[in-house]
Amino acid sequence: MNSFEEELRKTVDGRLLVPGDDITRYTVDWTGRWKSTALAVARPRTVDEVVDIVRVCQRHGVSIVPQGGNTGMVGGSVPSERSIVVSTESMTAVGKVSADSTITVGAGLTLSALREVAQSHGFETGLHIASAESATLGGIASTNAGGARVMRYGSARARIAGLRVVTANGDVIDRRQTLPKDNTGYDLVDLFIGAEGTLGIVTDVTWRLVEPNADTVRILFRFGSVDHAATSLPTLRRLPGVEALEWARGQDILRVARHLDAVPPMDTSGFWVFAEVAETERTKRDSGDAGLLTAAEPVIEQIIAEADLGTDDVIVAESANEQRAVWAFRESMSEAISADGVPVKLDVAVPIEHFASVCNDVDAAARSVDPDSRTALFGHFAEANFHISVLPPEGTAQYSEEVADEIEDAVLALILGAGGTISAEHGVGRAKQRWLHRQRGQAQYELMKQIKTSFDPDQLLNPGVLFPDTSIAHNEETP
Ligand code: FAD
Ligand code: MLT
Ligand code: ZN
């Protein structure tokens, strides 16, 4: 055992995995596209152990990839042969719910575990992502995760009141929220949110809980074309109590039906919008308990009239079972696609006025690289957010990195041409790193690089994420 490994083992009281142990769950990403190895996987339990790990890695010039549930979609959470993984899986402490409905938890707590704690205290988390069983609060903070209810509760940034972070030089930045208001100097919490593990290792997250819903109803609308749906978005937004507007194409719902081996409760043609309306006890009282559906009726009628929908173009799911059944055909999209091969995943958004044209052109952009590529599209309609998954032809497991880059370039050129963004919610990671400069322009890109250099001059943290890996942390001698 070399001195590096020995020193590292001591910092985490033996909770260390090394090559030879089964570390694939830490070194291959959820999509299967990013495969790698690691010098070691350290699993600290306390902030002091994280500090000790950073100091050992500093001394030996070994870089660190902070990792939570490893469900990230942009290759940001996988290590290289010259780095270690710091997994927060053992950092799952749960604090008390404070008078202002916030709670501080360990970075390794999963979103679904936080949801259970929230519900046991009569609250909800506000953020809902299909990876909740594995995605951790540290990862959700570091990717500024979005999900299906951003239109009502905002992304992770809106939900996070404070963080505790260990920086690249081993300092502990404690901004766990204790005061309802504290307006002193730069907002360091906001800087760490969405930094994708490049500025510090999040050890604790203070989360703003929300009131639970008393009732929800899910209403699905089938539009004949994307254009029709796009023109109806303003009216869809006026559904009383609307908190989610998701979308998927009929042809991609068919893939989910095959994957779930279930008969879809909707026709698999057209363009489906999945709407969710909800009310809390308070809004129920305020509205005189008119009932969600009664209140929504006039707007539903208006949508039908505007887009000339037929009665079988609208599905109302009232019971919990019906709601689960219809929503599964949106929530299981990623799983169904990954069951058909390793996708090149893009997560973009465009101005709503270009939504329809871009949606129609994406297939052609992918096919300009591989005429036999298979493209799946779905996403968060409220934000004109597309999740584009480009699969290789049947029988081919995955694209080579070169072809994957060409596909990304063809699609992202279309998106940037429409004034869109190369990442609406998953972040940049390693996957989109070469596009960040084009997205943000010279001045912003240079300023972000200066921030990275001032926080992490030796590029100890997640080299290759956001910016090219020019780390000097890889010293010659094997650590
Ligand atoms: P990881 O994948 O472990 O890491 C992600 C990034 O954060 C990496 O750069 C990593 O270095 C960094 N990081 C992780 N933990 C820390 C830490 N403690 N300190 C510093 N940096 C850290 N995302 C959405 O936004 N919306 C969705 O609706 C959504 N749905 C999904 C559905 C499925 C089925 C899957 C597989 C993924 C989905 N995602 C979605 C993507 C992913 O779940 C989110 O990006 C999530 O926030 C990642 O959390 P994680 O703990 O898995 O982080
Ligand atoms: C989703 O909205 O389902 C996620 O962001 C996952 C994905 O894009 O695959
Ligand atoms: Zn998403």
Tab-separated table of C-alpha atoms in Angstrom, residues 1-10 16 18 479:
chain	number	residue	atom	x	y	z
A	1	MET	CA	0.000	0.000	0.000
A	2	ASN	CA	1.524	3.384	-0.967
A	3	SER	CA	1.786	6.244	1.500
A	4	PHE	CA	-1.070	8.152	-0.198
A	5	GLU	CA	-3.489	5.258	0.236
A	6	GLU	CA	-2.303	4.708	3.803
A	7	GLU	CA	-2.823	8.351	4.771
A	8	LEU	CA	-6.201	8.397	3.015
A	9	ARG	CA	-7.382	5.235	4.747
A	10	LYS	CA	-6.620	6.812	8.109
A	16	LEU	CA	-12.010	3.492	1.727
A	18	VAL	CA	-9.533	0.902	-3.856
A	479	PRO	CA	0.953	9.096	-5.044
